[in-house]
PDB file of C-alpha atoms and ligand atoms in Angstrom:
ATOM      1  CA  MET A1282     -14.860   4.922   6.613  1.00 76.00           C
ATOM      2  CA  ASP A1283     -12.936   2.496   8.956  1.00 88.00           C
ATOM      3  CA  TRP A1284      -9.657   2.822   7.589  1.00 91.00           C
ATOM      4  CA  HIS A1285      -7.997   0.421  10.173  1.00 94.00           C
ATOM      5  CA  THR A1286     -10.773  -3.068   8.527  1.00 92.00           C
ATOM      6  CA  ARG A1287      -9.518  -1.285   5.641  1.00 90.00           C
ATOM      7  CA  TYR A1288      -5.848  -1.819   5.686  1.00 95.00           C
ATOM      8  CA  THR A1289      -5.890  -5.177   7.630  1.00 94.00           C
ATOM      9  CA  GLN A1290      -8.006  -6.517   4.251  1.00 90.00           C
ATOM     10  CA  GLN A1291      -5.280  -4.661   2.418  1.00 92.00           C
ATOM     11  CA  ALA A1292      -2.746  -6.679   4.388  1.00 95.00           C
ATOM     12  CA  THR A1293      -3.925  -9.926   3.752  1.00 92.00           C
ATOM     13  CA  TRP A1294      -2.700  -9.049   0.003  1.00 92.00           C
ATOM     14  CA  THR A1295       0.608  -8.960   0.340  1.00 95.00           C
ATOM     15  CA  ARG A1296       0.759 -11.668   4.073  1.00 95.00           C
ATOM     16  CA  ASP A1297       2.786 -14.907   1.554  1.00 94.00           C
ATOM     17  CA  LEU A1298       5.148 -11.939  -0.260  1.00 96.00           C
ATOM     18  CA  ARG A1299       6.002 -10.371   3.359  1.00 97.00           C
ATOM     19  CA  ALA A1300       6.903 -13.689   5.384  1.00 97.00           C
ATOM     20  CA  TYR A1301       8.789 -14.596   2.229  1.00 97.00           C
ATOM     21  CA  LEU A1302      10.753 -11.465   2.238  1.00 98.00           C
ATOM     22  CA  PHE A1303      11.268 -10.409   5.721  1.00 98.00           C
ATOM     23  CA  GLU A1304      12.859 -14.376   6.334  1.00 98.00           C
ATOM     24  CA  LYS A1305      15.210 -13.405   3.586  1.00 98.00           C
ATOM     25  CA  ALA A1306      15.915 -10.261   5.210  1.00 98.00           C
ATOM     26  CA  GLY A1307      16.625 -12.031   8.866  1.00 98.00           C
ATOM     27  CA  LEU A1308      13.276  -9.846  10.409  1.00 98.00           C
ATOM     28  CA  ALA A1309      13.610 -12.043  13.447  1.00 97.00           C
ATOM     29  CA  ASN A1310      16.909 -11.303  14.588  1.00 97.00           C
ATOM     30  CA  ALA A1311      16.883  -7.156  13.246  1.00 98.00           C
ATOM     31  CA  ARG A1312      17.899  -5.261  16.348  1.00 98.00           C
ATOM     32  CA  ARG A1313      16.393  -2.579  14.933  1.00 98.00           C
ATOM     33  CA  VAL A1314      13.205  -2.283  12.109  1.00 98.00           C
ATOM     34  CA  LEU A1315      10.832   1.012  10.965  1.00 98.00           C
ATOM     35  CA  GLU A1316       8.014   0.944   9.229  1.00 98.00           C
ATOM     36  CA  VAL A1317       7.736   4.017   6.741  1.00 99.00           C
ATOM     37  CA  GLY A1318       4.159   5.222   6.435  1.00 98.00           C
ATOM     38  CA  CYS A1319       2.991   2.981   9.282  1.00 98.00           C
ATOM     39  CA  GLY A1320      -0.550   4.042   9.227  1.00 98.00           C
ATOM     40  CA  THR A1321      -2.755   1.974  11.999  1.00 98.00           C
ATOM     41  CA  GLY A1322      -0.211  -0.366  12.119  1.00 98.00           C
ATOM     42  CA  ALA A1323      -1.862  -2.650  10.408  1.00 98.00           C
ATOM     43  CA  ILE A1324       1.649  -3.948   9.162  1.00 98.00           C
ATOM     44  CA  LEU A1325       3.315  -3.304  11.952  1.00 97.00           C
ATOM     45  CA  ARG A1326       1.510  -5.612  14.768  1.00 97.00           C
ATOM     46  CA  GLY A1327       2.177  -8.557  13.251  1.00 91.00           C
ATOM     47  CA  LEU A1328       6.058  -8.774  13.147  1.00 97.00           C
ATOM     48  CA  VAL A1329       7.420 -10.654  14.945  1.00 95.00           C
ATOM     49  CA  THR A1330      11.131  -9.841  15.746  1.00 96.00           C
ATOM     50  CA  SER A1331      13.766  -9.920  18.986  1.00 96.00           C
ATOM     51  CA  GLY A1332      14.927  -6.690  17.897  1.00 97.00           C
ATOM     52  CA  SER A1333      13.122  -2.619  18.918  1.00 98.00           C
ATOM     53  CA  LEU A1334      10.156  -1.595  16.377  1.00 98.00           C
ATOM     54  CA  TYR A1335       9.907   2.430  14.991  1.00 98.00           C
ATOM     55  CA  GLY A1336       6.414   3.218  13.124  1.00 98.00           C
ATOM     56  CA  LEU A1337       6.699   6.822  11.270  1.00 98.00           C
ATOM     57  CA  ASP A1338       3.712   8.597  10.013  1.00 98.00           C
ATOM     58  CA  LEU A1339       2.412  11.680   8.627  1.00 98.00           C
ATOM     59  CA  ASN A1340      -1.001  11.737  10.019  1.00 98.00           C
ATOM     60  CA  PRO A1341      -1.515  12.139  13.492  1.00 98.00           C
ATOM     61  CA  ALA A1342      -5.083  10.115  14.045  1.00 97.00           C
ATOM     62  CA  ALA A1343      -3.410   6.930  12.807  1.00 97.00           C
ATOM     63  CA  LEU A1344      -0.891   7.217  14.435  1.00 98.00           C
ATOM     64  CA  ALA A1345      -3.196   7.428  17.240  1.00 98.00           C
ATOM     65  CA  GLU A1346      -4.885   4.209  16.371  1.00 97.00           C
ATOM     66  CA  CYS A1347      -1.192   3.009  15.607  1.00 98.00           C
ATOM     67  CA  ARG A1348      -0.098   2.896  19.250  1.00 98.00           C
ATOM     68  CA  VAL A1349      -3.685   0.711  20.090  1.00 97.00           C
ATOM     69  CA  HIS A1350      -2.745  -2.152  17.830  1.00 97.00           C
ATOM     70  CA  ALA A1351       1.043  -2.214  18.086  1.00 97.00           C
ATOM     71  CA  PRO A1352       1.979  -0.517  21.631  1.00 97.00           C
ATOM     72  CA  GLU A1353       5.623  -1.980  21.216  1.00 96.00           C
ATOM     73  CA  ALA A1354       6.701   0.130  18.675  1.00 98.00           C
ATOM     74  CA  ALA A1355       8.463   3.366  18.705  1.00 98.00           C
ATOM     75  CA  LEU A1356       6.004   5.406  17.078  1.00 98.00           C
ATOM     76  CA  VAL A1357       6.648   8.974  15.897  1.00 98.00           C
ATOM     77  CA  HIS A1358       4.608  11.463  13.848  1.00 98.00           C
ATOM     78  CA  GLY A1359       7.034  12.767  10.554  1.00 98.00           C
ATOM     79  CA  ASN A1360       7.512  12.719   7.092  1.00 98.00           C
ATOM     80  CA  ALA A1361       9.225  10.586   4.953  1.00 98.00           C
ATOM     81  CA  LEU A1362      10.538  13.039   3.111  1.00 98.00           C
ATOM     82  CA  SER A1363      12.895  13.970   5.822  1.00 98.00           C
ATOM     83  CA  LEU A1364      13.045  10.875   8.051  1.00 98.00           C
ATOM     84  CA  PRO A1365      14.241  11.748  12.487  1.00 98.00           C
ATOM     85  CA  TYR A1366      16.574   9.073  12.619  1.00 98.00           C
ATOM     86  CA  SER A1367      20.455   9.106  12.346  1.00 98.00           C
ATOM     87  CA  ASN A1368      22.340   8.162   9.651  1.00 98.00           C
ATOM     88  CA  LYS A1369      22.869   3.463   9.111  1.00 98.00           C
ATOM     89  CA  SER A1370      20.223   3.316  12.529  1.00 98.00           C
ATOM     90  CA  PHE A1371      17.921   0.384  11.475  1.00 98.00           C
ATOM     91  CA  ASP A1372      18.422  -3.125   9.485  1.00 98.00           C
ATOM     92  CA  ILE A1373      15.578  -3.341   8.114  1.00 98.00           C
ATOM     93  CA  VAL A1374      12.968  -0.484   6.391  1.00 98.00           C
ATOM     94  CA  TYR A1375      10.827  -1.075   4.701  1.00 98.00           C
ATOM     95  CA  CYS A1376       7.180   0.558   3.081  1.00 98.00           C
ATOM     96  CA  HIS A1377       3.066  -0.792   1.906  1.00 98.00           C
ATOM     97  CA  PHE A1378       1.081   1.109   0.146  1.00 98.00           C
ATOM     98  CA  LEU A1379       3.060   4.316   0.743  1.00 98.00           C
ATOM     99  CA  LEU A1380       5.283   5.858  -1.897  1.00 98.00           C
ATOM    100  CA  LEU A1381       2.762   6.363  -4.279  1.00 98.00           C
ATOM    101  CA  TRP A1382       0.620   8.198  -1.429  1.00 98.00           C
ATOM    102  CA  VAL A1383       4.416  10.212  -1.325  1.00 98.00           C
ATOM    103  CA  ARG A1384       4.999  13.799  -3.156  1.00 97.00           C
ATOM    104  CA  ASP A1385       8.291  12.952  -4.046  1.00 98.00           C
ATOM    105  CA  PRO A1386       8.812   9.476  -4.029  1.00 98.00           C
ATOM    106  CA  LEU A1387      12.583   9.548  -4.788  1.00 98.00           C
ATOM    107  CA  GLN A1388      13.500  11.378  -2.152  1.00 98.00           C
ATOM    108  CA  ALA A1389      11.974   8.682   0.233  1.00 98.00           C
ATOM    109  CA  LEU A1390      13.238   6.579  -0.738  1.00 98.00           C
ATOM    110  CA  LEU A1391      16.827   8.152  -0.231  1.00 98.00           C
ATOM    111  CA  GLU A1392      16.124   8.691   3.376  1.00 98.00           C
ATOM    112  CA  MET A1393      14.981   5.368   3.521  1.00 98.00           C
ATOM    113  CA  LYS A1394      18.689   4.433   2.133  1.00 98.00           C
ATOM    114  CA  ARG A1395      20.410   6.452   4.327  1.00 98.00           C
ATOM    115  CA  VAL A1396      19.109   5.881   7.487  1.00 98.00           C
ATOM    116  CA  THR A1397      19.711   2.029   6.845  1.00 98.00           C
ATOM    117  CA  LYS A1398      22.563   0.662   7.776  1.00 98.00           C
ATOM    118  CA  SER A1399      25.353  -1.270   5.692  1.00 97.00           C
ATOM    119  CA  GLY A1400      24.011  -3.725   4.177  1.00 96.00           C
ATOM    120  CA  GLY A1401      21.128  -3.368   5.852  1.00 98.00           C
ATOM    121  CA  TYR A1402      17.776  -3.983   4.244  1.00 98.00           C
ATOM    122  CA  ILE A1403      15.366  -1.540   2.039  1.00 98.00           C
ATOM    123  CA  LEU A1404      11.824  -3.028   1.392  1.00 98.00           C
ATOM    124  CA  ALA A1405       8.776  -1.314  -0.670  1.00 98.00           C
ATOM    125  CA  PHE A1406       6.002  -4.280  -0.749  1.00 98.00           C
ATOM    126  CA  ALA A1407       2.620  -2.313  -2.535  1.00 98.00           C
ATOM    127  CA  GLU A1408       2.488  -0.028  -4.685  1.00 98.00           C
ATOM    128  CA  PRO A1409      -0.361  -0.462  -7.651  1.00 96.00           C
ATOM    129  CA  ASP A1410       0.055   0.973 -11.478  1.00 96.00           C
ATOM    130  CA  TYR A1411      -3.873   1.323 -12.017  1.00 94.00           C
ATOM    131  CA  SER A1412      -2.912   2.582 -15.079  1.00 92.00           C
ATOM    132  CA  ASN A1413      -2.699  -0.671 -15.889  1.00 93.00           C
ATOM    133  CA  ARG A1414      -6.119  -1.482 -13.956  1.00 92.00           C
ATOM    134  CA  ILE A1415      -8.095  -4.279 -16.066  1.00 92.00           C
ATOM    135  CA  ASP A1416     -12.074  -4.438 -15.679  1.00 94.00           C
ATOM    136  CA  LYS A1417     -13.995  -6.639 -16.932  1.00 94.00           C
ATOM    137  CA  PRO A1418     -17.214  -6.975 -18.283  1.00 96.00           C
ATOM    138  CA  GLU A1419     -16.936  -3.280 -20.156  1.00 96.00           C
ATOM    139  CA  GLU A1420     -18.922  -1.782 -18.777  1.00 96.00           C
ATOM    140  CA  LEU A1421     -17.069  -1.459 -15.320  1.00 96.00           C
ATOM    141  CA  VAL A1422     -14.256  -0.140 -16.617  1.00 97.00           C
ATOM    142  CA  GLN A1423     -15.570   3.691 -16.653  1.00 97.00           C
ATOM    143  CA  LEU A1424     -15.305   2.626 -12.570  1.00 96.00           C
ATOM    144  CA  GLY A1425     -11.347   2.180 -12.419  1.00 94.00           C
ATOM    145  CA  LYS A1426     -11.037   5.270 -14.584  1.00 96.00           C
ATOM    146  CA  TRP A1427     -13.707   7.124 -12.049  1.00 96.00           C
ATOM    147  CA  GLN A1428     -10.667   5.623  -9.132  1.00 94.00           C
ATOM    148  CA  VAL A1429      -8.001   6.731 -11.190  1.00 95.00           C
ATOM    149  CA  GLU A1430      -9.531   9.986 -10.992  1.00 96.00           C
ATOM    150  CA  SER A1431     -10.131   9.984  -7.355  1.00 95.00           C
ATOM    151  CA  LEU A1432      -6.570   8.495  -6.239  1.00 95.00           C
ATOM    152  CA  LYS A1433      -5.363  12.202  -8.116  1.00 96.00           C
ATOM    153  CA  ARG A1434      -7.717  14.066  -6.449  1.00 95.00           C
ATOM    154  CA  GLN A1435      -6.732  12.918  -3.594  1.00 94.00           C
ATOM    155  CA  GLY A1436      -2.531  14.056  -4.482  1.00 96.00           C
ATOM    156  CA  ALA A1437      -1.788  10.222  -5.234  1.00 97.00           C
ATOM    157  CA  ASN A1438      -0.001   9.197  -8.102  1.00 98.00           C
ATOM    158  CA  PRO A1439      -2.158   5.736  -9.938  1.00 97.00           C
ATOM    159  CA  SER A1440       1.309   5.190 -11.902  1.00 97.00           C
ATOM    160  CA  PHE A1441       3.620   5.205  -9.384  1.00 98.00           C
ATOM    161  CA  GLY A1442       3.651   0.807  -8.845  1.00 98.00           C
ATOM    162  CA  GLY A1443       5.227   0.429 -12.600  1.00 97.00           C
ATOM    163  CA  ARG A1444       8.154   3.626 -11.690  1.00 98.00           C
ATOM    164  CA  LEU A1445       9.125   1.589  -8.283  1.00 98.00           C
ATOM    165  CA  ALA A1446      12.302  -0.962  -9.624  1.00 98.00           C
ATOM    166  CA  GLU A1447      12.869   2.245 -11.340  1.00 98.00           C
ATOM    167  CA  SER A1448      13.116   5.181  -8.409  1.00 98.00           C
ATOM    168  CA  PHE A1449      15.180   2.026  -6.621  1.00 98.00           C
ATOM    169  CA  PHE A1450      17.906   2.672  -9.018  1.00 98.00           C
ATOM    170  CA  GLN A1451      17.366   6.073  -8.364  1.00 98.00           C
ATOM    171  CA  ALA A1452      17.871   6.372  -5.081  1.00 98.00           C
ATOM    172  CA  GLY A1453      21.119   3.808  -5.566  1.00 98.00           C
ATOM    173  CA  ILE A1454      19.543   1.024  -4.140  1.00 98.00           C
ATOM    174  CA  LYS A1455      20.608  -2.290  -5.452  1.00 96.00           C
ATOM    175  CA  ILE A1456      18.081  -4.339  -6.227  1.00 98.00           C
ATOM    176  CA  ASN A1457      17.693  -7.993  -5.121  1.00 98.00           C
ATOM    177  CA  GLU A1458      13.882  -8.887  -6.177  1.00 97.00           C
ATOM    178  CA  THR A1459      11.216  -6.856  -7.836  1.00 98.00           C
ATOM    179  CA  GLY A1460       7.924  -8.105  -9.830  1.00 97.00           C
ATOM    180  CA  THR A1461       4.607  -7.900  -8.914  1.00 96.00           C
ATOM    181  CA  ILE A1462       2.531  -9.621  -5.949  1.00 92.00           C
ATOM    182  CA  GLN A1463       0.499 -12.695  -7.410  1.00 74.00           C
ATOM    183  CA  GLY A1464      -2.683 -13.188  -6.430  1.00 61.00           C
ATOM    184  CA  VAL A1465      -4.329 -10.087  -5.602  1.00 57.00           C
ATOM    185  CA  GLU A1466      -7.697 -11.648  -5.279  1.00 56.00           C
ATOM    186  CA  LYS A1467      -9.772  -8.096  -4.032  1.00 55.00           C
ATOM    187  CA  GLU A1468     -12.636  -9.251  -3.368  1.00 55.00           C
ATOM    188  CA  SER A1469     -12.211 -12.514  -2.987  1.00 70.00           C
ATOM    189  CA  SER A1470     -15.611 -12.702   0.191  1.00 83.00           C
ATOM    190  CA  PRO A1471     -19.105 -10.992   0.399  1.00 86.00           C
ATOM    191  CA  GLU A1472     -17.331  -8.296   3.671  1.00 86.00           C
ATOM    192  CA  GLU A1473     -14.168  -7.857   1.273  1.00 85.00           C
ATOM    193  CA  TRP A1474     -16.480  -6.742  -1.209  1.00 89.00           C
ATOM    194  CA  GLU A1475     -18.379  -5.057   0.974  1.00 88.00           C
ATOM    195  CA  ILE A1476     -14.974  -3.165   2.679  1.00 87.00           C
ATOM    196  CA  GLU A1477     -14.199  -2.401  -0.928  1.00 87.00           C
ATOM    197  CA  TRP A1478     -17.440  -1.104  -2.065  1.00 93.00           C
ATOM    198  CA  ALA A1479     -17.118   1.540   1.259  1.00 91.00           C
ATOM    199  CA  VAL A1480     -14.032   2.602  -0.227  1.00 90.00           C
ATOM    200  CA  ILE A1481     -15.167   3.475  -3.918  1.00 93.00           C
ATOM    201  CA  GLU A1482     -18.344   4.909  -2.116  1.00 94.00           C
ATOM    202  CA  SER A1483     -15.935   7.178  -0.443  1.00 92.00           C
ATOM    203  CA  ASP A1484     -13.393   8.168  -2.583  1.00 92.00           C
ATOM    204  CA  LEU A1485     -16.706   8.891  -5.348  1.00 96.00           C
ATOM    205  CA  ALA A1486     -18.194  11.223  -3.395  1.00 92.00           C
ATOM    206  CA  GLY A1487     -18.228  14.864  -4.649  1.00 86.00           C
ATOM    207  CA  PHE A1488     -17.092  14.389  -7.864  1.00 93.00           C
ATOM    208  CA  VAL A1489     -19.423  11.139  -9.026  1.00 97.00           C
ATOM    209  CA  PRO A1490     -23.332  11.229  -8.436  1.00 96.00           C
ATOM    210  CA  VAL A1491     -24.686   8.912  -5.976  1.00 96.00           C
ATOM    211  CA  GLU A1492     -27.447   7.186  -8.280  1.00 96.00           C
ATOM    212  CA  ASP A1493     -24.344   6.470 -11.279  1.00 96.00           C
ATOM    213  CA  ILE A1494     -22.188   5.425  -8.274  1.00 97.00           C
ATOM    214  CA  GLN A1495     -25.238   2.599  -7.434  1.00 96.00           C
ATOM    215  CA  ARG A1496     -25.834   2.195 -10.883  1.00 97.00           C
ATOM    216  CA  MET A1497     -21.726   0.833 -10.840  1.00 97.00           C
ATOM    217  CA  LYS A1498     -22.307  -0.713  -7.780  1.00 96.00           C
ATOM    218  CA  ARG A1499     -25.656  -3.355  -9.470  1.00 96.00           C
ATOM    219  CA  SER A1500     -23.432  -3.961 -11.794  1.00 97.00           C
ATOM    220  CA  ASP A1501     -20.604  -4.875 -10.491  1.00 95.00           C
ATOM    221  CA  GLN A1502     -22.664  -7.199  -7.764  1.00 94.00           C
ATOM    222  CA  ARG A1503     -24.392  -8.609 -11.102  1.00 95.00           C
ATOM    223  CA  ALA A1504     -21.263  -9.632 -13.326  1.00 95.00           C
ATOM    224  CA  ARG A1505     -19.630 -11.209  -9.943  1.00 92.00           C
ATOM    225  CA  ALA A1506     -23.710 -13.179 -10.120  1.00 92.00           C
ATOM    226  CA  ARG A1507     -22.465 -14.880 -12.946  1.00 94.00           C
ATOM    227  CA  GLY A1508     -18.629 -15.064 -12.722  1.00 92.00           C
ATOM    228  CA  GLU A1509     -17.890 -12.559 -15.593  1.00 94.00           C
ATOM    229  CA  ARG A1510     -16.609 -10.433 -12.474  1.00 93.00           C
ATOM    230  CA  VAL A1511     -12.542  -9.186 -14.181  1.00 92.00           C
ATOM    231  CA  LEU A1512     -10.659  -6.756 -11.144  1.00 90.00           C
ATOM    232  CA  HIS A1513      -7.389  -7.031 -11.840  1.00 91.00           C
ATOM    233  CA  VAL A1514      -4.474  -4.059 -10.505  1.00 93.00           C
ATOM    234  CA  PRO A1515      -0.370  -4.944 -11.042  1.00 95.00           C
ATOM    235  CA  THR A1516       1.355  -4.317  -7.784  1.00 96.00           C
ATOM    236  CA  PHE A1517       4.769  -3.874  -7.354  1.00 98.00           C
ATOM    237  CA  PHE A1518       7.589  -4.438  -5.104  1.00 98.00           C
ATOM    238  CA  ALA A1519      10.670  -4.346  -4.963  1.00 98.00           C
ATOM    239  CA  TRP A1520      13.185  -5.092  -2.058  1.00 98.00           C
ATOM    240  CA  GLY A1521      16.687  -4.853  -2.168  1.00 98.00           C
ATOM    241  CA  GLN A1522      20.279  -3.180   0.060  1.00 97.00           C
ATOM    242  CA  ALA A1523      21.243   0.017   1.468  1.00 96.00           C
TER     243      ALA A1523
HETATM  244  C1  SAM B 810      -3.000   3.409   2.281  1.00 61.58           C
HETATM  245  S1  SAM B 810      -1.967   4.008   3.742  1.00 61.58           S
HETATM  246  C2  SAM B 810      -1.341   2.376   4.200  1.00 61.58           C
HETATM  247  C3  SAM B 810      -0.407   2.166   5.636  1.00 61.58           C
HETATM  248  C4  SAM B 810       0.077   1.467   6.683  1.00 61.58           C
HETATM  249  N1  SAM B 810       1.095   1.334   5.691  1.00 61.58           N
HETATM  250  C5  SAM B 810      -0.179  -0.676   5.495  1.00 61.58           C
HETATM  251  O1  SAM B 810      -0.211  -0.591   5.066  1.00 61.58           O
HETATM  252  O2  SAM B 810      -1.199  -0.371   6.951  1.00 61.58           O
HETATM  253  C6  SAM B 810      -0.308   5.324   3.837  1.00 61.58           C
HETATM  254  C7  SAM B 810      -0.088   5.784   5.190  1.00 61.58           C
HETATM  255  O3  SAM B 810       0.672   6.894   4.412  1.00 61.58           O
HETATM  256  C8  SAM B 810       0.879   7.783   5.092  1.00 61.58           C
HETATM  257  N2  SAM B 810       1.994   8.585   4.851  1.00 61.58           N
HETATM  258  C9  SAM B 810       1.625   9.336   3.349  1.00 61.58           C
HETATM  259  N3  SAM B 810       2.256  10.350   3.208  1.00 61.58           N
HETATM  260  C10 SAM B 810       3.013  10.800   4.139  1.00 61.58           C
HETATM  261  C11 SAM B 810       4.624  10.674   4.379  1.00 61.58           C
HETATM  262  N4  SAM B 810       5.200  11.554   3.173  1.00 61.58           N
HETATM  263  N5  SAM B 810       5.215  10.796   5.474  1.00 61.58           N
HETATM  264  C12 SAM B 810       5.062   9.700   5.827  1.00 61.58           C
HETATM  265  N6  SAM B 810       3.437   8.839   6.264  1.00 61.58           N
HETATM  266  C13 SAM B 810       3.210   9.796   4.613  1.00 61.58           C
HETATM  267  C14 SAM B 810      -0.300   8.373   5.439  1.00 61.58           C
HETATM  268  O4  SAM B 810      -0.544   8.983   7.046  1.00 61.58           O
HETATM  269  C15 SAM B 810      -0.984   6.443   5.687  1.00 61.58           C
HETATM  270  O5  SAM B 810      -0.607   6.310   6.847  1.00 61.58           O
END
């Protein structure tokens, strides 16, 4: 699986939201901006600011790729649960498809708040809730169940998105806005469909028989051709101030 391609695809789902919220948070004039769980740099590489960019991730291989895509950012190998930065040292701290993967998301948010200046901004752009996923037609409901199972097996919390706002509240972050992302059009082009299926095949390998995966893939393709495919995963955002 080419993870940078996947993360770049996911980044398109939040492009408008990021443009809107980063402008409100004053990205252009921020002095220090941090992405927690920056992965391969799909978000970090596009940021335009007069200040300095920072990124942290648990995965050294992702960080090595991030160095290529966002060479101007100061990157650190570290854990969201214990950020290696001083108190109140950033104007903006954000994450994107991170908290569902973190063992203790509340602790991660407390850390994000700790390193944000008073009045600075904390943004979580995209946290899905797969427990409220909608799959149609009926024969594809099982695919959603397999994906939830796969996320759990990989250590993620597939329904964290539904708890995002409550977690901000518990972390003492004053929420400015929260809600679901509008118009997340998964698999809208043949290329995106191929990327989505590469992820599904990689995720389900090992616990779902290959023939069952391929049967589901054909059902998906046919439903799409008939214009009957519905796939919706409620994906939440929240932003607030330290
Ligand atoms: C789905 S990827 C998203 C990457 C990037 N934010 C993006 O949207 O392109 C999640 C990233 O979070 C990182 N991650 C997971 N748990 C972490 C933790 N406890 N501390 C830091 N990074 C973590 C993973 O290594 C991975 O790179």
